Amino acid sequence: MNTPQKPVVGLIRVSTKGQADDDRGGLARQREVINRTVEFHKLECLRIYELIDVSGSNVRNCPEVREVLGLVETGVGVAVADIDRLLRPERFDDLALLQVFADSGAVLYSDTKAIDLSTESGFLMGGIEAIMAGVDKRRILKRVQGAKEEKRKAGKCPSAAITLPHGVAYDRKVEKYRYTEAVAQVVEAF
């Protein structure tokens, strides 16, 4: 006798367009983990949503995630490579996204884990993993900002060329700022 497979959708997310490049492997790795998860739990994957250039703290504002949450409300589960692909909370109200799972009884799957947020153990495990993802993001941002500040103190450019003023460029090879031809427009304006 065959048991019907539980329906899920896969959710793949990368925070920047650069992370979606083929040479980065982020999308391929997540897709592989989701496929393994679906096979391990004997699920029926209805669709895999790919979110590119969506921050973990801005997930709930994404139209595709709102669509996924609509499916979750009907009991469809979600398969992710890691819980931080679903969210990286910056604030406690970001955790409200998990309430949709708890209310519907939909399960969050990741590799060999199945987190039913409507249960006590799922509430605890899902909450802890989500908070840990948020803490991890804070640590990453702190390290990045610290590294940028060290570059600034050393007189180096800490960020991308797009952040520089009009008419100013930075040569990373010689680590020097210089004016470009466009600086004439700035001079003329003032």
PDB file of C-alpha atoms in Angstrom:
ATOM      1  CA  MET A   1       0.000   0.000   0.000  1.00  0.00           C
ATOM      2  CA  ASN A   2       1.441   3.383  -1.069  1.00  0.00           C
ATOM      3  CA  THR A   3       1.252   6.302   1.296  1.00  0.00           C
ATOM      4  CA  PRO A   4       0.591   9.585  -0.481  1.00  0.00           C
ATOM      5  CA  GLN A   5       3.626  11.848  -0.626  1.00  0.00           C
ATOM      6  CA  LYS A   6       3.461  15.080   1.334  1.00  0.00           C
ATOM      7  CA  PRO A   7       3.552  18.132  -0.939  1.00  0.00           C
ATOM      8  CA  VAL A   8       6.344  20.698  -0.513  1.00  0.00           C
ATOM      9  CA  VAL A   9       7.868  23.572  -2.391  1.00  0.00           C
ATOM     10  CA  GLY A  10      11.583  24.193  -2.411  1.00  0.00           C
ATOM     11  CA  LEU A  11      12.998  27.596  -1.543  1.00  0.00           C
ATOM     12  CA  ILE A  12      16.434  28.663  -2.746  1.00  0.00           C
ATOM     13  CA  ARG A  13      17.752  32.112  -1.805  1.00  0.00           C
ATOM     14  CA  VAL A  14      20.946  34.069  -2.338  1.00  0.00           C
ATOM     15  CA  SER A  15      21.454  37.576  -0.975  1.00  0.00           C
ATOM     16  CA  THR A  16      23.228  39.066  -4.003  1.00  0.00           C
ATOM     17  CA  LYS A  17      23.242  38.635  -7.771  1.00  0.00           C
ATOM     18  CA  GLY A  18      26.937  37.748  -7.574  1.00  0.00           C
ATOM     19  CA  GLN A  19      26.141  34.756  -5.358  1.00  0.00           C
ATOM     20  CA  ALA A  20      23.891  33.433  -8.135  1.00  0.00           C
ATOM     21  CA  ASP A  21      26.767  33.227 -10.634  1.00  0.00           C
ATOM     22  CA  ASP A  22      27.513  29.718 -11.879  1.00  0.00           C
ATOM     23  CA  ASP A  23      31.074  29.832 -10.545  1.00  0.00           C
ATOM     24  CA  ARG A  24      29.814  30.475  -7.010  1.00  0.00           C
ATOM     25  CA  GLY A  25      27.807  27.266  -6.647  1.00  0.00           C
ATOM     26  CA  GLY A  26      25.271  28.699  -4.179  1.00  0.00           C
ATOM     27  CA  LEU A  27      22.193  27.863  -6.229  1.00  0.00           C
ATOM     28  CA  ALA A  28      23.476  24.450  -7.320  1.00  0.00           C
ATOM     29  CA  ARG A  29      24.382  23.469  -3.741  1.00  0.00           C
ATOM     30  CA  GLN A  30      20.985  24.507  -2.411  1.00  0.00           C
ATOM     31  CA  ARG A  31      19.171  22.725  -5.237  1.00  0.00           C
ATOM     32  CA  GLU A  32      21.152  19.536  -4.499  1.00  0.00           C
ATOM     33  CA  VAL A  33      20.309  19.684  -0.768  1.00  0.00           C
ATOM     34  CA  ILE A  34      16.622  20.245  -1.549  1.00  0.00           C
ATOM     35  CA  ASN A  35      16.566  17.300  -3.958  1.00  0.00           C
ATOM     36  CA  ARG A  36      18.256  15.120  -1.321  1.00  0.00           C
ATOM     37  CA  THR A  37      15.779  16.354   1.313  1.00  0.00           C
ATOM     38  CA  VAL A  38      12.785  15.567  -0.907  1.00  0.00           C
ATOM     39  CA  GLU A  39      14.135  12.089  -1.585  1.00  0.00           C
ATOM     40  CA  PHE A  40      15.033  11.407   2.075  1.00  0.00           C
ATOM     41  CA  HIS A  41      11.589  12.415   3.390  1.00  0.00           C
ATOM     42  CA  LYS A  42       9.740  10.909   0.378  1.00  0.00           C
ATOM     43  CA  LEU A  43       8.078  14.233  -0.475  1.00  0.00           C
ATOM     44  CA  GLU A  44       6.390  15.501  -3.609  1.00  0.00           C
ATOM     45  CA  CYS A  45       8.110  18.705  -4.724  1.00  0.00           C
ATOM     46  CA  LEU A  46       5.553  20.901  -6.489  1.00  0.00           C
ATOM     47  CA  ARG A  47       7.992  23.651  -7.458  1.00  0.00           C
ATOM     48  CA  ILE A  48      11.327  25.207  -6.480  1.00  0.00           C
ATOM     49  CA  TYR A  49      11.323  28.969  -5.968  1.00  0.00           C
ATOM     50  CA  GLU A  50      14.619  30.774  -6.616  1.00  0.00           C
ATOM     51  CA  LEU A  51      15.126  34.109  -4.886  1.00  0.00           C
ATOM     52  CA  ILE A  52      18.105  36.071  -6.165  1.00  0.00           C
ATOM     53  CA  ASP A  53      19.275  39.334  -4.600  1.00  0.00           C
ATOM     54  CA  VAL A  54      16.966  38.964  -1.593  1.00  0.00           C
ATOM     55  CA  SER A  55      18.397  39.531   1.885  1.00  0.00           C
ATOM     56  CA  GLY A  56      17.452  37.053   4.603  1.00  0.00           C
ATOM     57  CA  SER A  57      16.065  39.913   6.669  1.00  0.00           C
ATOM     58  CA  ASN A  58      13.896  41.115   3.773  1.00  0.00           C
ATOM     59  CA  VAL A  59      12.434  37.748   2.808  1.00  0.00           C
ATOM     60  CA  ARG A  60       8.925  38.402   4.058  1.00  0.00           C
ATOM     61  CA  ASN A  61       8.564  41.396   1.702  1.00  0.00           C
ATOM     62  CA  CYS A  62       9.358  39.281  -1.358  1.00  0.00           C
ATOM     63  CA  PRO A  63       6.340  38.456  -3.590  1.00  0.00           C
ATOM     64  CA  GLU A  64       7.518  34.870  -4.141  1.00  0.00           C
ATOM     65  CA  VAL A  65       7.723  34.281  -0.393  1.00  0.00           C
ATOM     66  CA  ARG A  66       4.223  35.653   0.057  1.00  0.00           C
ATOM     67  CA  GLU A  67       3.146  33.118  -2.594  1.00  0.00           C
ATOM     68  CA  VAL A  68       4.993  30.346  -0.726  1.00  0.00           C
ATOM     69  CA  LEU A  69       3.342  31.397   2.550  1.00  0.00           C
ATOM     70  CA  GLY A  70      -0.040  31.181   0.822  1.00  0.00           C
ATOM     71  CA  LEU A  71       0.774  27.546   0.005  1.00  0.00           C
ATOM     72  CA  VAL A  72       2.038  26.970   3.562  1.00  0.00           C
ATOM     73  CA  GLU A  73      -1.341  28.168   4.860  1.00  0.00           C
ATOM     74  CA  THR A  74      -2.896  25.243   2.961  1.00  0.00           C
ATOM     75  CA  GLY A  75      -0.505  22.785   4.637  1.00  0.00           C
ATOM     76  CA  VAL A  76       2.171  22.584   1.915  1.00  0.00           C
ATOM     77  CA  GLY A  77       5.603  22.165   3.491  1.00  0.00           C
ATOM     78  CA  VAL A  78       8.810  23.950   2.516  1.00  0.00           C
ATOM     79  CA  ALA A  79      12.189  22.381   1.792  1.00  0.00           C
ATOM     80  CA  VAL A  80      15.285  24.551   2.229  1.00  0.00           C
ATOM     81  CA  ALA A  81      19.021  23.850   2.227  1.00  0.00           C
ATOM     82  CA  ASP A  82      19.365  25.656   5.576  1.00  0.00           C
ATOM     83  CA  ILE A  83      16.866  27.572   7.707  1.00  0.00           C
ATOM     84  CA  ASP A  84      18.807  30.798   7.061  1.00  0.00           C
ATOM     85  CA  ARG A  85      17.666  30.504   3.435  1.00  0.00           C
ATOM     86  CA  LEU A  86      14.124  31.070   4.716  1.00  0.00           C
ATOM     87  CA  LEU A  87      14.981  33.932   7.060  1.00  0.00           C
ATOM     88  CA  ARG A  88      17.755  35.673   8.973  1.00  0.00           C
ATOM     89  CA  PRO A  89      15.831  37.782  11.456  1.00  0.00           C
ATOM     90  CA  GLU A  90      17.132  41.211  12.372  1.00  0.00           C
ATOM     91  CA  ARG A  91      14.168  41.874  14.651  1.00  0.00           C
ATOM     92  CA  PHE A  92      11.884  39.621  16.652  1.00  0.00           C
ATOM     93  CA  ASP A  93       8.895  40.522  14.481  1.00  0.00           C
ATOM     94  CA  ASP A  94      10.740  38.876  11.548  1.00  0.00           C
ATOM     95  CA  LEU A  95       9.983  35.578  13.306  1.00  0.00           C
ATOM     96  CA  ALA A  96       6.285  36.089  12.515  1.00  0.00           C
ATOM     97  CA  LEU A  97       6.963  34.267   9.255  1.00  0.00           C
ATOM     98  CA  LEU A  98       7.350  31.076  11.304  1.00  0.00           C
ATOM     99  CA  GLN A  99       3.903  31.563  12.819  1.00  0.00           C
ATOM    100  CA  VAL A 100       2.337  30.748   9.441  1.00  0.00           C
ATOM    101  CA  PHE A 101       3.958  27.299   9.669  1.00  0.00           C
ATOM    102  CA  ALA A 102       2.808  26.845  13.266  1.00  0.00           C
ATOM    103  CA  ASP A 103      -0.780  27.859  12.471  1.00  0.00           C
ATOM    104  CA  SER A 104      -1.096  25.585   9.438  1.00  0.00           C
ATOM    105  CA  GLY A 105       0.904  22.609  10.699  1.00  0.00           C
ATOM    106  CA  ALA A 106       3.082  22.821   7.574  1.00  0.00           C
ATOM    107  CA  VAL A 107       6.527  21.330   8.041  1.00  0.00           C
ATOM    108  CA  LEU A 108       9.877  22.939   7.309  1.00  0.00           C
ATOM    109  CA  TYR A 109      12.302  20.379   5.874  1.00  0.00           C
ATOM    110  CA  SER A 110      16.070  20.674   5.662  1.00  0.00           C
ATOM    111  CA  ASP A 111      18.294  17.727   4.815  1.00  0.00           C
ATOM    112  CA  THR A 112      17.356  15.028   7.362  1.00  0.00           C
ATOM    113  CA  LYS A 113      15.411  17.410   9.641  1.00  0.00           C
ATOM    114  CA  ALA A 114      11.674  17.932   9.636  1.00  0.00           C
ATOM    115  CA  ILE A 115      10.603  20.845  11.826  1.00  0.00           C
ATOM    116  CA  ASP A 116       6.910  20.970  12.681  1.00  0.00           C
ATOM    117  CA  LEU A 117       6.572  24.392  14.282  1.00  0.00           C
ATOM    118  CA  SER A 118       3.124  23.521  15.643  1.00  0.00           C
ATOM    119  CA  THR A 119       4.746  21.123  18.139  1.00  0.00           C
ATOM    120  CA  GLU A 120       6.693  22.043  21.279  1.00  0.00           C
ATOM    121  CA  SER A 121       9.947  20.563  20.009  1.00  0.00           C
ATOM    122  CA  GLY A 122       9.475  22.154  16.569  1.00  0.00           C
ATOM    123  CA  PHE A 123       8.687  25.519  18.154  1.00  0.00           C
ATOM    124  CA  LEU A 124      11.899  25.294  20.175  1.00  0.00           C
ATOM    125  CA  MET A 125      14.138  23.947  17.396  1.00  0.00           C
ATOM    126  CA  GLY A 126      12.771  26.254  14.685  1.00  0.00           C
ATOM    127  CA  GLY A 127      12.954  29.290  16.950  1.00  0.00           C
ATOM    128  CA  ILE A 128      16.510  28.557  18.042  1.00  0.00           C
ATOM    129  CA  GLU A 129      17.735  27.900  14.497  1.00  0.00           C
ATOM    130  CA  ALA A 130      16.098  31.098  13.222  1.00  0.00           C
ATOM    131  CA  ILE A 131      17.570  33.197  16.043  1.00  0.00           C
ATOM    132  CA  MET A 132      20.998  31.609  15.446  1.00  0.00           C
ATOM    133  CA  ALA A 133      20.741  32.571  11.757  1.00  0.00           C
ATOM    134  CA  GLY A 134      19.999  36.155  12.816  1.00  0.00           C
ATOM    135  CA  VAL A 135      22.940  36.201  15.231  1.00  0.00           C
ATOM    136  CA  ASP A 136      25.169  34.785  12.506  1.00  0.00           C
ATOM    137  CA  LYS A 137      24.134  37.616  10.191  1.00  0.00           C
ATOM    138  CA  ARG A 138      24.919  40.197  12.875  1.00  0.00           C
ATOM    139  CA  ARG A 139      28.372  38.682  13.352  1.00  0.00           C
ATOM    140  CA  ILE A 140      29.039  38.692   9.614  1.00  0.00           C
ATOM    141  CA  LEU A 141      27.988  42.339   9.326  1.00  0.00           C
ATOM    142  CA  LYS A 142      30.148  43.279  12.310  1.00  0.00           C
ATOM    143  CA  ARG A 143      33.214  41.604  10.753  1.00  0.00           C
ATOM    144  CA  VAL A 144      32.570  43.208   7.352  1.00  0.00           C
ATOM    145  CA  GLN A 145      32.082  46.657   8.871  1.00  0.00           C
ATOM    146  CA  GLY A 146      35.218  46.217  10.983  1.00  0.00           C
ATOM    147  CA  ALA A 147      37.255  45.280   7.912  1.00  0.00           C
ATOM    148  CA  LYS A 148      35.874  48.263   6.001  1.00  0.00           C
ATOM    149  CA  GLU A 149      36.726  50.592   8.888  1.00  0.00           C
ATOM    150  CA  GLU A 150      40.307  49.299   8.949  1.00  0.00           C
ATOM    151  CA  LYS A 151      40.591  49.998   5.210  1.00  0.00           C
ATOM    152  CA  ARG A 152      39.163  53.498   5.711  1.00  0.00           C
ATOM    153  CA  LYS A 153      41.657  54.223   8.505  1.00  0.00           C
ATOM    154  CA  ALA A 154      44.489  53.110   6.199  1.00  0.00           C
ATOM    155  CA  GLY A 155      43.261  55.504   3.474  1.00  0.00           C
ATOM    156  CA  LYS A 156      42.057  52.689   1.224  1.00  0.00           C
ATOM    157  CA  CYS A 157      38.696  52.370  -0.497  1.00  0.00           C
ATOM    158  CA  PRO A 158      36.548  49.956   1.520  1.00  0.00           C
ATOM    159  CA  SER A 159      33.680  49.506  -0.925  1.00  0.00           C
ATOM    160  CA  ALA A 160      32.635  49.312  -4.560  1.00  0.00           C
ATOM    161  CA  ALA A 161      33.331  52.038  -7.124  1.00  0.00           C
ATOM    162  CA  ILE A 162      29.609  52.851  -7.291  1.00  0.00           C
ATOM    163  CA  THR A 163      29.812  54.329  -3.783  1.00  0.00           C
ATOM    164  CA  LEU A 164      32.481  56.877  -4.718  1.00  0.00           C
ATOM    165  CA  PRO A 165      31.609  60.521  -5.447  1.00  0.00           C
ATOM    166  CA  HIS A 166      31.109  61.580  -9.063  1.00  0.00           C
ATOM    167  CA  GLY A 167      34.503  62.322 -10.612  1.00  0.00           C
ATOM    168  CA  VAL A 168      36.493  60.183  -8.157  1.00  0.00           C
ATOM    169  CA  ALA A 169      37.979  56.735  -8.834  1.00  0.00           C
ATOM    170  CA  TYR A 170      40.101  54.348  -6.814  1.00  0.00           C
ATOM    171  CA  ASP A 171      42.904  52.225  -8.276  1.00  0.00           C
ATOM    172  CA  ARG A 172      43.071  49.046  -6.205  1.00  0.00           C
ATOM    173  CA  LYS A 173      46.457  48.032  -7.643  1.00  0.00           C
ATOM    174  CA  VAL A 174      48.280  51.118  -6.374  1.00  0.00           C
ATOM    175  CA  GLU A 175      45.750  51.801  -3.604  1.00  0.00           C
ATOM    176  CA  LYS A 176      45.266  55.456  -4.515  1.00  0.00           C
ATOM    177  CA  TYR A 177      42.300  57.711  -5.187  1.00  0.00           C
ATOM    178  CA  ARG A 178      42.327  59.859  -8.320  1.00  0.00           C
ATOM    179  CA  TYR A 179      40.105  62.317 -10.113  1.00  0.00           C
ATOM    180  CA  THR A 180      38.487  61.276 -13.400  1.00  0.00           C
ATOM    181  CA  GLU A 181      37.514  63.459 -16.346  1.00  0.00           C
ATOM    182  CA  ALA A 182      33.996  63.666 -14.869  1.00  0.00           C
ATOM    183  CA  VAL A 183      35.317  65.841 -12.021  1.00  0.00           C
ATOM    184  CA  ALA A 184      35.058  68.799 -14.423  1.00  0.00           C
ATOM    185  CA  GLN A 185      31.256  68.485 -14.171  1.00  0.00           C
ATOM    186  CA  VAL A 186      31.474  68.741 -10.398  1.00  0.00           C
ATOM    187  CA  VAL A 187      33.775  71.774 -10.590  1.00  0.00           C
ATOM    188  CA  GLU A 188      31.439  73.450 -13.079  1.00  0.00           C
ATOM    189  CA  ALA A 189      28.398  72.760 -10.883  1.00  0.00           C
ATOM    190  CA  PHE A 190      30.039  74.468  -7.920  1.00  0.00           C
TER     191      PHE A 190
END
